[in-house]
Each structure stands twice: as C-alpha cells, then as structure tokens.
Amino acid sequence: MAINDKVKFTWIGHGTWRVRSAAGKEILIDPWVMNNPAAPEHLKKIDRLDLMLITHGHFDHILDAVEIAQATKPKIGCVPEIGWWLESKGVEGASGMAGNKGGTIDYDGIKVTFVHADHSCGIKDGDRVVYGGEPCGFVIEFENGFTVYHAGDTDVFGDMRLIAELHHFDVAFLPIGGWYVMDPERAAKAVELLGVKTVVPMHFGTFPILAGRPDQLQELVGSGVRVLDIKPGDEV
Ligand code: NI
Ligand code: MN
C-alpha cells in the first residue's frame, strides 16, 4: 500500500500520523498518541521527533502535545495561538516556527503550506475554552518532492479546488467519519474538487459515531480513484 517509496506514513489512529520523511526525519501530525483509544500499544511511545504538526486545538488532536514536545523537543508547526497556548503549558519556543494560512514554512527541507480547513478550533483548558486560532490543513512537500494534502478536520469546501490548483499532489488524507467532519458522501465531492487519484481516509472508526468507512467512499468515487482501506497501525 506504499504511496511513496521514500516517505512512510504510519496511522496511529484517528487523525494522528507518524511520518518518516525521505531524508529520515521523524514527523508527528496531530499528537493524540498515549491517550488515543484507537492507537495500537506499540505505537504509543514516541522516542524521537524532529517536527510536530498540529492542525487545530481540539483534544483529539493535541492532548499529548505537551508531554511529547517536552520529551523530544521537535520544531512545531501550528498557528501562533496554539503555539502560545503550548508555551503557557511549559513547551519552550512552541510559537517560534508557527505559521498561518497561505504561508509555506521550510522545516529543515520539509515544506509545509498551511491551508484552509472548515472546522472550529477552541482549546478546552480545564473549565475554560481558549481561542485556538483557525483550524488548518497542510500541504506537505518532502525532501524528494513527494507532496501530500492532509486536510485536518474539515467539511468539504469549494476552495479545495484552489488548493489543488496551487499545489501538485496525487495523494490526499481526508477525514470521512462524519459527525464532526465530512462523511463519505461529502468526501467524495472533496475528491472530485481535488482531482486526486489516491485517498488515505482518516478520522473514522475511533468511536461508533464516526461511522463513515473507506469502502463507502471507494464505492462513491469509482475505480478511477484508489481509497486505501486502512486500520490503525497500518503503514502507507
Ligand atoms: Ni476537531
Ligand atoms: Mn477531530
């Protein structure tokens, strides 16, 4: 199921991915790891991390960010508001390489463009809700030129077509679970707007309400598009 021979993605579960880049960098997208009920036990330990990318501030995307960042001291790619919140929790320099929509940041050869996501982004902090800036998706270009679109948590939106026009990627990571994000029917429209030929589904199955399934999306998009049928722990 490899989508590139030099870049390896491991699905920890839900929206969380561990990535080994073409040059051997370790990347974690949306750090919900030790407390992620979908994560296989052997993936609940992160020993080394070069880059942490955070799409937005909901607990199922940042709950383990502070602990992992303090232990592994990665560069952190997020909007400033999330960086400042992480600093308030003791993660030094968390906003130092923050970005925002439309910007491309080169994290040691891995170029990350922050793009729109249609979602919300409050951070639950005890009994308060802290403003977490805007939710994002990422277009990630690895050292070998391989490029993917990771949509984060989102509904389908018309400017997915614009994102595909401005970047060249063949693979999209799309949420399909429904309830908090788009379901397979709306994800099929996203596939059409993006024009991608390979879809890696995510944000499904963690809880019963996240009911969308890869085979439903596969049926909707037809045989011209490959929807990977994955489970937590799989490598693509
Ligand atoms: Ni969310
Ligand atoms: Mn989520």
PDB file of C-alpha atoms and ligand atoms in Angstrom:
ATOM      1  CA  MET A   1       0.000   0.000   0.000  1.00  0.00           C
ATOM      2  CA  ALA A   2       3.041   2.304  -0.134  1.00  0.00           C
ATOM      3  CA  ILE A   3       2.140   5.733  -1.539  1.00  0.00           C
ATOM      4  CA  ASN A   4       5.816   6.673  -1.967  1.00  0.00           C
ATOM      5  CA  ASP A   5       8.973   4.572  -1.791  1.00  0.00           C
ATOM      6  CA  LYS A   6      10.881   7.110   0.340  1.00  0.00           C
ATOM      7  CA  VAL A   7       8.210   8.533   2.654  1.00  0.00           C
ATOM      8  CA  LYS A   8       6.446   6.266   5.121  1.00  0.00           C
ATOM      9  CA  PHE A   9       3.215   7.113   6.948  1.00  0.00           C
ATOM     10  CA  THR A  10       2.067   5.090   9.960  1.00  0.00           C
ATOM     11  CA  TRP A  11      -1.528   5.583  11.084  1.00  0.00           C
ATOM     12  CA  ILE A  12      -1.531   5.832  14.877  1.00  0.00           C
ATOM     13  CA  GLY A  13      -5.310   6.163  14.653  1.00  0.00           C
ATOM     14  CA  HIS A  14      -7.959   8.894  14.321  1.00  0.00           C
ATOM     15  CA  GLY A  15      -6.270  11.993  12.786  1.00  0.00           C
ATOM     16  CA  THR A  16      -2.812  11.113  14.081  1.00  0.00           C
ATOM     17  CA  TRP A  17       0.086  10.070  11.820  1.00  0.00           C
ATOM     18  CA  ARG A  18       3.734   9.306  12.369  1.00  0.00           C
ATOM     19  CA  VAL A  19       5.765  10.058   9.274  1.00  0.00           C
ATOM     20  CA  ARG A  20       9.320   9.126   8.302  1.00  0.00           C
ATOM     21  CA  SER A  21      10.450  11.657   5.695  1.00  0.00           C
ATOM     22  CA  ALA A  22      12.570  10.965   2.616  1.00  0.00           C
ATOM     23  CA  ALA A  23      15.661  12.188   4.494  1.00  0.00           C
ATOM     24  CA  GLY A  24      14.811  10.195   7.636  1.00  0.00           C
ATOM     25  CA  LYS A  25      13.174  12.951   9.688  1.00  0.00           C
ATOM     26  CA  GLU A  26      10.528  11.890  12.212  1.00  0.00           C
ATOM     27  CA  ILE A  27       7.278  13.823  11.999  1.00  0.00           C
ATOM     28  CA  LEU A  28       4.115  13.559  14.091  1.00  0.00           C
ATOM     29  CA  ILE A  29       0.859  15.014  12.788  1.00  0.00           C
ATOM     30  CA  ASP A  30      -1.751  15.767  15.494  1.00  0.00           C
ATOM     31  CA  PRO A  31      -0.297  14.369  18.716  1.00  0.00           C
ATOM     32  CA  TRP A  32      -3.059  12.233  20.200  1.00  0.00           C
ATOM     33  CA  VAL A  33      -0.948   9.205  20.983  1.00  0.00           C
ATOM     34  CA  MET A  34      -0.737   7.773  24.524  1.00  0.00           C
ATOM     35  CA  ASN A  35      -4.381   8.637  25.227  1.00  0.00           C
ATOM     36  CA  ASN A  36      -5.668   7.719  21.771  1.00  0.00           C
ATOM     37  CA  PRO A  37      -8.074   4.783  22.185  1.00  0.00           C
ATOM     38  CA  ALA A  38      -7.514   3.712  18.576  1.00  0.00           C
ATOM     39  CA  ALA A  39      -3.709   3.552  18.853  1.00  0.00           C
ATOM     40  CA  PRO A  40      -2.007   0.149  18.946  1.00  0.00           C
ATOM     41  CA  GLU A  41       0.108  -0.218  22.123  1.00  0.00           C
ATOM     42  CA  HIS A  42       3.429  -0.448  20.266  1.00  0.00           C
ATOM     43  CA  LEU A  43       2.822   2.976  18.672  1.00  0.00           C
ATOM     44  CA  LYS A  44       2.109   4.778  21.949  1.00  0.00           C
ATOM     45  CA  LYS A  45       5.763   5.644  22.531  1.00  0.00           C
ATOM     46  CA  ILE A  46       7.481   8.468  20.643  1.00  0.00           C
ATOM     47  CA  ASP A  47      11.231   8.420  21.359  1.00  0.00           C
ATOM     48  CA  ARG A  48      12.437  10.855  18.765  1.00  0.00           C
ATOM     49  CA  LEU A  49      10.730  13.670  16.937  1.00  0.00           C
ATOM     50  CA  ASP A  50      12.036  16.335  14.555  1.00  0.00           C
ATOM     51  CA  LEU A  51       8.754  18.019  13.652  1.00  0.00           C
ATOM     52  CA  MET A  52       5.312  18.141  15.241  1.00  0.00           C
ATOM     53  CA  LEU A  53       2.469  19.428  13.049  1.00  0.00           C
ATOM     54  CA  ILE A  54      -0.836  20.430  14.645  1.00  0.00           C
ATOM     55  CA  THR A  55      -3.946  21.075  12.529  1.00  0.00           C
ATOM     56  CA  HIS A  56      -6.103  22.525  15.320  1.00  0.00           C
ATOM     57  CA  GLY A  57      -6.669  22.658  19.056  1.00  0.00           C
ATOM     58  CA  HIS A  58      -9.332  20.049  19.766  1.00  0.00           C
ATOM     59  CA  PHE A  59      -8.338  17.482  22.379  1.00  0.00           C
ATOM     60  CA  ASP A  60      -8.314  14.609  19.895  1.00  0.00           C
ATOM     61  CA  HIS A  61      -5.504  16.403  18.035  1.00  0.00           C
ATOM     62  CA  ILE A  62      -3.376  17.947  20.810  1.00  0.00           C
ATOM     63  CA  LEU A  63      -3.987  16.068  24.061  1.00  0.00           C
ATOM     64  CA  ASP A  64      -0.460  14.579  24.186  1.00  0.00           C
ATOM     65  CA  ALA A  65       1.321  17.527  22.543  1.00  0.00           C
ATOM     66  CA  VAL A  66       2.814  18.993  25.723  1.00  0.00           C
ATOM     67  CA  GLU A  67       4.237  15.731  27.061  1.00  0.00           C
ATOM     68  CA  ILE A  68       5.683  14.624  23.722  1.00  0.00           C
ATOM     69  CA  ALA A  69       7.088  18.069  22.866  1.00  0.00           C
ATOM     70  CA  GLN A  70       8.789  18.393  26.258  1.00  0.00           C
ATOM     71  CA  ALA A  71      10.338  14.940  25.934  1.00  0.00           C
ATOM     72  CA  THR A  72      11.502  15.164  22.306  1.00  0.00           C
ATOM     73  CA  LYS A  73      11.902  18.921  21.615  1.00  0.00           C
ATOM     74  CA  PRO A  74      10.714  18.977  17.997  1.00  0.00           C
ATOM     75  CA  LYS A  75      10.097  22.005  15.820  1.00  0.00           C
ATOM     76  CA  ILE A  76       6.377  22.730  15.973  1.00  0.00           C
ATOM     77  CA  GLY A  77       4.215  23.681  13.017  1.00  0.00           C
ATOM     78  CA  CYS A  78       0.946  25.243  14.142  1.00  0.00           C
ATOM     79  CA  VAL A  79      -0.865  28.561  14.151  1.00  0.00           C
ATOM     80  CA  PRO A  80       0.523  31.127  16.652  1.00  0.00           C
ATOM     81  CA  GLU A  81      -2.446  30.796  19.024  1.00  0.00           C
ATOM     82  CA  ILE A  82      -1.745  27.102  19.566  1.00  0.00           C
ATOM     83  CA  GLY A  83       1.968  27.826  19.944  1.00  0.00           C
ATOM     84  CA  TRP A  84       1.263  30.425  22.628  1.00  0.00           C
ATOM     85  CA  TRP A  85      -1.047  28.016  24.447  1.00  0.00           C
ATOM     86  CA  LEU A  86       1.635  25.305  24.372  1.00  0.00           C
ATOM     87  CA  GLU A  87       4.117  27.840  25.783  1.00  0.00           C
ATOM     88  CA  SER A  88       1.661  28.626  28.592  1.00  0.00           C
ATOM     89  CA  LYS A  89       1.796  24.903  29.406  1.00  0.00           C
ATOM     90  CA  GLY A  90       5.583  24.858  29.518  1.00  0.00           C
ATOM     91  CA  VAL A  91       6.646  23.976  25.965  1.00  0.00           C
ATOM     92  CA  GLU A  92       9.525  26.391  25.351  1.00  0.00           C
ATOM     93  CA  GLY A  93       9.655  28.127  21.979  1.00  0.00           C
ATOM     94  CA  ALA A  94       6.443  26.482  20.752  1.00  0.00           C
ATOM     95  CA  SER A  95       5.416  29.544  18.718  1.00  0.00           C
ATOM     96  CA  GLY A  96       8.882  30.129  17.291  1.00  0.00           C
ATOM     97  CA  MET A  97       8.129  28.462  13.963  1.00  0.00           C
ATOM     98  CA  ALA A  98       4.387  28.972  13.903  1.00  0.00           C
ATOM     99  CA  GLY A  99       2.730  29.808  10.600  1.00  0.00           C
ATOM    100  CA  ASN A 100      -0.665  30.564   9.186  1.00  0.00           C
ATOM    101  CA  LYS A 101      -2.856  30.042   6.135  1.00  0.00           C
ATOM    102  CA  GLY A 102      -1.165  30.776   2.847  1.00  0.00           C
ATOM    103  CA  GLY A 103       2.318  30.641   4.292  1.00  0.00           C
ATOM    104  CA  THR A 104       4.883  27.985   3.466  1.00  0.00           C
ATOM    105  CA  ILE A 105       7.483  27.149   6.105  1.00  0.00           C
ATOM    106  CA  ASP A 106      10.597  25.124   5.378  1.00  0.00           C
ATOM    107  CA  TYR A 107      11.208  22.868   8.382  1.00  0.00           C
ATOM    108  CA  ASP A 108      14.707  21.566   7.535  1.00  0.00           C
ATOM    109  CA  GLY A 109      13.790  20.596   3.996  1.00  0.00           C
ATOM    110  CA  ILE A 110      10.158  19.675   4.627  1.00  0.00           C
ATOM    111  CA  LYS A 111       7.998  22.420   3.151  1.00  0.00           C
ATOM    112  CA  VAL A 112       4.645  22.844   4.850  1.00  0.00           C
ATOM    113  CA  THR A 113       1.937  25.135   3.488  1.00  0.00           C
ATOM    114  CA  PHE A 114      -0.882  25.982   5.883  1.00  0.00           C
ATOM    115  CA  VAL A 115      -4.249  25.880   4.105  1.00  0.00           C
ATOM    116  CA  HIS A 116      -7.882  26.431   4.969  1.00  0.00           C
ATOM    117  CA  ALA A 117      -9.978  23.875   6.846  1.00  0.00           C
ATOM    118  CA  ASP A 118     -13.686  24.325   7.504  1.00  0.00           C
ATOM    119  CA  HIS A 119     -13.953  23.450  11.195  1.00  0.00           C
ATOM    120  CA  SER A 120     -13.577  25.098  14.639  1.00  0.00           C
ATOM    121  CA  CYS A 121     -10.587  25.440  16.942  1.00  0.00           C
ATOM    122  CA  GLY A 122     -11.287  26.209  20.613  1.00  0.00           C
ATOM    123  CA  ILE A 123      -8.869  24.652  23.094  1.00  0.00           C
ATOM    124  CA  LYS A 124     -10.525  23.103  26.133  1.00  0.00           C
ATOM    125  CA  ASP A 125      -8.321  24.077  29.056  1.00  0.00           C
ATOM    126  CA  GLY A 126      -9.808  22.898  32.343  1.00  0.00           C
ATOM    127  CA  ASP A 127     -13.169  24.644  32.680  1.00  0.00           C
ATOM    128  CA  ARG A 128     -12.267  27.331  30.117  1.00  0.00           C
ATOM    129  CA  VAL A 129     -12.228  27.387  26.345  1.00  0.00           C
ATOM    130  CA  VAL A 130      -9.179  29.193  24.962  1.00  0.00           C
ATOM    131  CA  TYR A 131      -9.199  30.745  21.484  1.00  0.00           C
ATOM    132  CA  GLY A 132      -7.023  28.472  19.359  1.00  0.00           C
ATOM    133  CA  GLY A 133      -6.830  30.477  16.143  1.00  0.00           C
ATOM    134  CA  GLU A 134      -8.060  28.971  12.894  1.00  0.00           C
ATOM    135  CA  PRO A 135      -8.073  25.267  12.089  1.00  0.00           C
ATOM    136  CA  CYS A 136      -5.762  24.290   9.223  1.00  0.00           C
ATOM    137  CA  GLY A 137      -4.921  21.644   6.719  1.00  0.00           C
ATOM    138  CA  PHE A 138      -1.388  21.153   5.413  1.00  0.00           C
ATOM    139  CA  VAL A 139       0.197  20.627   2.032  1.00  0.00           C
ATOM    140  CA  ILE A 140       3.463  18.863   2.859  1.00  0.00           C
ATOM    141  CA  GLU A 141       6.303  18.622   0.338  1.00  0.00           C
ATOM    142  CA  PHE A 142       9.031  16.195   1.385  1.00  0.00           C
ATOM    143  CA  GLU A 143      12.730  16.388   0.525  1.00  0.00           C
ATOM    144  CA  ASN A 144      12.259  14.173  -2.553  1.00  0.00           C
ATOM    145  CA  GLY A 145       9.449  16.324  -3.948  1.00  0.00           C
ATOM    146  CA  PHE A 146       6.687  13.924  -2.901  1.00  0.00           C
ATOM    147  CA  THR A 147       3.724  16.047  -1.830  1.00  0.00           C
ATOM    148  CA  VAL A 148       0.526  15.257   0.061  1.00  0.00           C
ATOM    149  CA  TYR A 149      -2.505  17.200   1.221  1.00  0.00           C
ATOM    150  CA  HIS A 150      -3.541  16.479   4.821  1.00  0.00           C
ATOM    151  CA  ALA A 151      -6.952  18.093   5.251  1.00  0.00           C
ATOM    152  CA  GLY A 152      -7.112  18.066   9.065  1.00  0.00           C
ATOM    153  CA  ASP A 153     -10.675  18.090  10.421  1.00  0.00           C
ATOM    154  CA  THR A 154     -12.939  19.639   7.810  1.00  0.00           C
ATOM    155  CA  ASP A 155     -16.111  19.670   5.804  1.00  0.00           C
ATOM    156  CA  VAL A 156     -15.774  19.773   2.035  1.00  0.00           C
ATOM    157  CA  PHE A 157     -15.319  23.349   0.743  1.00  0.00           C
ATOM    158  CA  GLY A 158     -15.142  24.776  -2.757  1.00  0.00           C
ATOM    159  CA  ASP A 159     -11.629  26.156  -2.410  1.00  0.00           C
ATOM    160  CA  MET A 160     -10.244  22.628  -2.207  1.00  0.00           C
ATOM    161  CA  ARG A 161     -10.164  23.103  -5.968  1.00  0.00           C
ATOM    162  CA  LEU A 162      -7.947  26.174  -5.483  1.00  0.00           C
ATOM    163  CA  ILE A 163      -5.605  24.276  -3.157  1.00  0.00           C
ATOM    164  CA  ALA A 164      -5.224  21.600  -5.851  1.00  0.00           C
ATOM    165  CA  GLU A 165      -4.645  24.283  -8.470  1.00  0.00           C
ATOM    166  CA  LEU A 166      -1.851  25.921  -6.472  1.00  0.00           C
ATOM    167  CA  HIS A 167      -0.065  22.703  -5.495  1.00  0.00           C
ATOM    168  CA  HIS A 168       0.792  19.433  -7.146  1.00  0.00           C
ATOM    169  CA  PHE A 169      -0.154  16.354  -5.171  1.00  0.00           C
ATOM    170  CA  ASP A 170      -1.624  12.979  -6.050  1.00  0.00           C
ATOM    171  CA  VAL A 171      -2.493  11.883  -2.533  1.00  0.00           C
ATOM    172  CA  ALA A 172      -4.999  13.392  -0.099  1.00  0.00           C
ATOM    173  CA  PHE A 173      -5.518  12.440   3.539  1.00  0.00           C
ATOM    174  CA  LEU A 174      -9.214  13.102   4.175  1.00  0.00           C
ATOM    175  CA  PRO A 175     -11.472  12.707   7.220  1.00  0.00           C
ATOM    176  CA  ILE A 176     -14.501  10.537   6.423  1.00  0.00           C
ATOM    177  CA  GLY A 177     -16.101   9.647   9.767  1.00  0.00           C
ATOM    178  CA  GLY A 178     -18.986  12.134   9.706  1.00  0.00           C
ATOM    179  CA  TRP A 179     -20.475  13.820  12.815  1.00  0.00           C
ATOM    180  CA  TYR A 180     -17.544  16.257  13.475  1.00  0.00           C
ATOM    181  CA  VAL A 181     -16.152  16.119   9.946  1.00  0.00           C
ATOM    182  CA  MET A 182     -17.367  15.237   6.457  1.00  0.00           C
ATOM    183  CA  ASP A 183     -18.838  11.813   5.754  1.00  0.00           C
ATOM    184  CA  PRO A 184     -18.012   9.627   2.723  1.00  0.00           C
ATOM    185  CA  GLU A 185     -20.636  11.336   0.561  1.00  0.00           C
ATOM    186  CA  ARG A 186     -19.169  14.792   1.164  1.00  0.00           C
ATOM    187  CA  ALA A 187     -15.634  13.388   0.999  1.00  0.00           C
ATOM    188  CA  ALA A 188     -16.466  12.085  -2.493  1.00  0.00           C
ATOM    189  CA  LYS A 189     -17.168  15.674  -3.524  1.00  0.00           C
ATOM    190  CA  ALA A 190     -13.822  16.668  -1.977  1.00  0.00           C
ATOM    191  CA  VAL A 191     -12.082  14.002  -4.074  1.00  0.00           C
ATOM    192  CA  GLU A 192     -13.709  15.457  -7.193  1.00  0.00           C
ATOM    193  CA  LEU A 193     -12.637  19.038  -6.333  1.00  0.00           C
ATOM    194  CA  LEU A 194      -9.084  17.937  -5.510  1.00  0.00           C
ATOM    195  CA  GLY A 195      -8.702  15.686  -8.535  1.00  0.00           C
ATOM    196  CA  VAL A 196      -6.603  13.213  -6.559  1.00  0.00           C
ATOM    197  CA  LYS A 197      -6.196   9.581  -7.590  1.00  0.00           C
ATOM    198  CA  THR A 198      -5.222   8.238  -4.156  1.00  0.00           C
ATOM    199  CA  VAL A 199      -7.123   8.921  -0.933  1.00  0.00           C
ATOM    200  CA  VAL A 200      -5.957   7.980   2.536  1.00  0.00           C
ATOM    201  CA  PRO A 201      -9.038   8.079   4.781  1.00  0.00           C
ATOM    202  CA  MET A 202      -8.814   9.058   8.460  1.00  0.00           C
ATOM    203  CA  HIS A 203     -10.857  10.317  11.425  1.00  0.00           C
ATOM    204  CA  PHE A 204     -13.232   7.343  11.294  1.00  0.00           C
ATOM    205  CA  GLY A 205     -13.955   4.330  13.491  1.00  0.00           C
ATOM    206  CA  THR A 206     -12.432   5.732  16.692  1.00  0.00           C
ATOM    207  CA  PHE A 207     -15.890   5.985  18.236  1.00  0.00           C
ATOM    208  CA  PRO A 208     -19.162   4.446  16.942  1.00  0.00           C
ATOM    209  CA  ILE A 209     -20.475   7.878  15.868  1.00  0.00           C
ATOM    210  CA  LEU A 210     -17.565   8.239  13.415  1.00  0.00           C
ATOM    211  CA  ALA A 211     -19.389   5.809  11.177  1.00  0.00           C
ATOM    212  CA  GLY A 212     -18.013   6.568   7.685  1.00  0.00           C
ATOM    213  CA  ARG A 213     -15.956   3.771   6.130  1.00  0.00           C
ATOM    214  CA  PRO A 214     -13.345   3.600   3.351  1.00  0.00           C
ATOM    215  CA  ASP A 215     -15.368   1.129   1.291  1.00  0.00           C
ATOM    216  CA  GLN A 216     -18.301   3.565   1.225  1.00  0.00           C
ATOM    217  CA  LEU A 217     -16.049   6.279  -0.183  1.00  0.00           C
ATOM    218  CA  GLN A 218     -14.474   3.815  -2.623  1.00  0.00           C
ATOM    219  CA  GLU A 219     -17.886   2.923  -3.983  1.00  0.00           C
ATOM    220  CA  LEU A 220     -18.838   6.585  -4.419  1.00  0.00           C
ATOM    221  CA  VAL A 221     -15.651   7.648  -6.233  1.00  0.00           C
ATOM    222  CA  GLY A 222     -15.416   4.599  -8.506  1.00  0.00           C
ATOM    223  CA  SER A 223     -12.476   2.576  -9.692  1.00  0.00           C
ATOM    224  CA  GLY A 224     -10.510   5.544 -11.105  1.00  0.00           C
ATOM    225  CA  VAL A 225      -9.584   6.585  -7.557  1.00  0.00           C
ATOM    226  CA  ARG A 226      -7.890   4.352  -5.023  1.00  0.00           C
ATOM    227  CA  VAL A 227      -9.178   4.667  -1.436  1.00  0.00           C
ATOM    228  CA  LEU A 228      -6.848   2.866   0.925  1.00  0.00           C
ATOM    229  CA  ASP A 229      -8.651   0.511   3.288  1.00  0.00           C
ATOM    230  CA  ILE A 230      -6.596   1.013   6.447  1.00  0.00           C
ATOM    231  CA  LYS A 231      -6.719   0.273  10.138  1.00  0.00           C
ATOM    232  CA  PRO A 232      -4.700   1.845  12.980  1.00  0.00           C
ATOM    233  CA  GLY A 233      -1.101   0.599  12.890  1.00  0.00           C
ATOM    234  CA  ASP A 234      -1.022   0.287   9.098  1.00  0.00           C
ATOM    235  CA  GLU A 235       1.802   1.825   7.099  1.00  0.00           C
ATOM    236  CA  VAL A 236       1.178   3.521   3.783  1.00  0.00           C
TER     237      VAL A 236
HETATM  238 NI    NI B   1     -11.686  18.828  15.566  1.00  0.00          NI
HETATM  239 MN    MN B   2     -11.087  15.735  15.465  1.00  0.00          MN
END
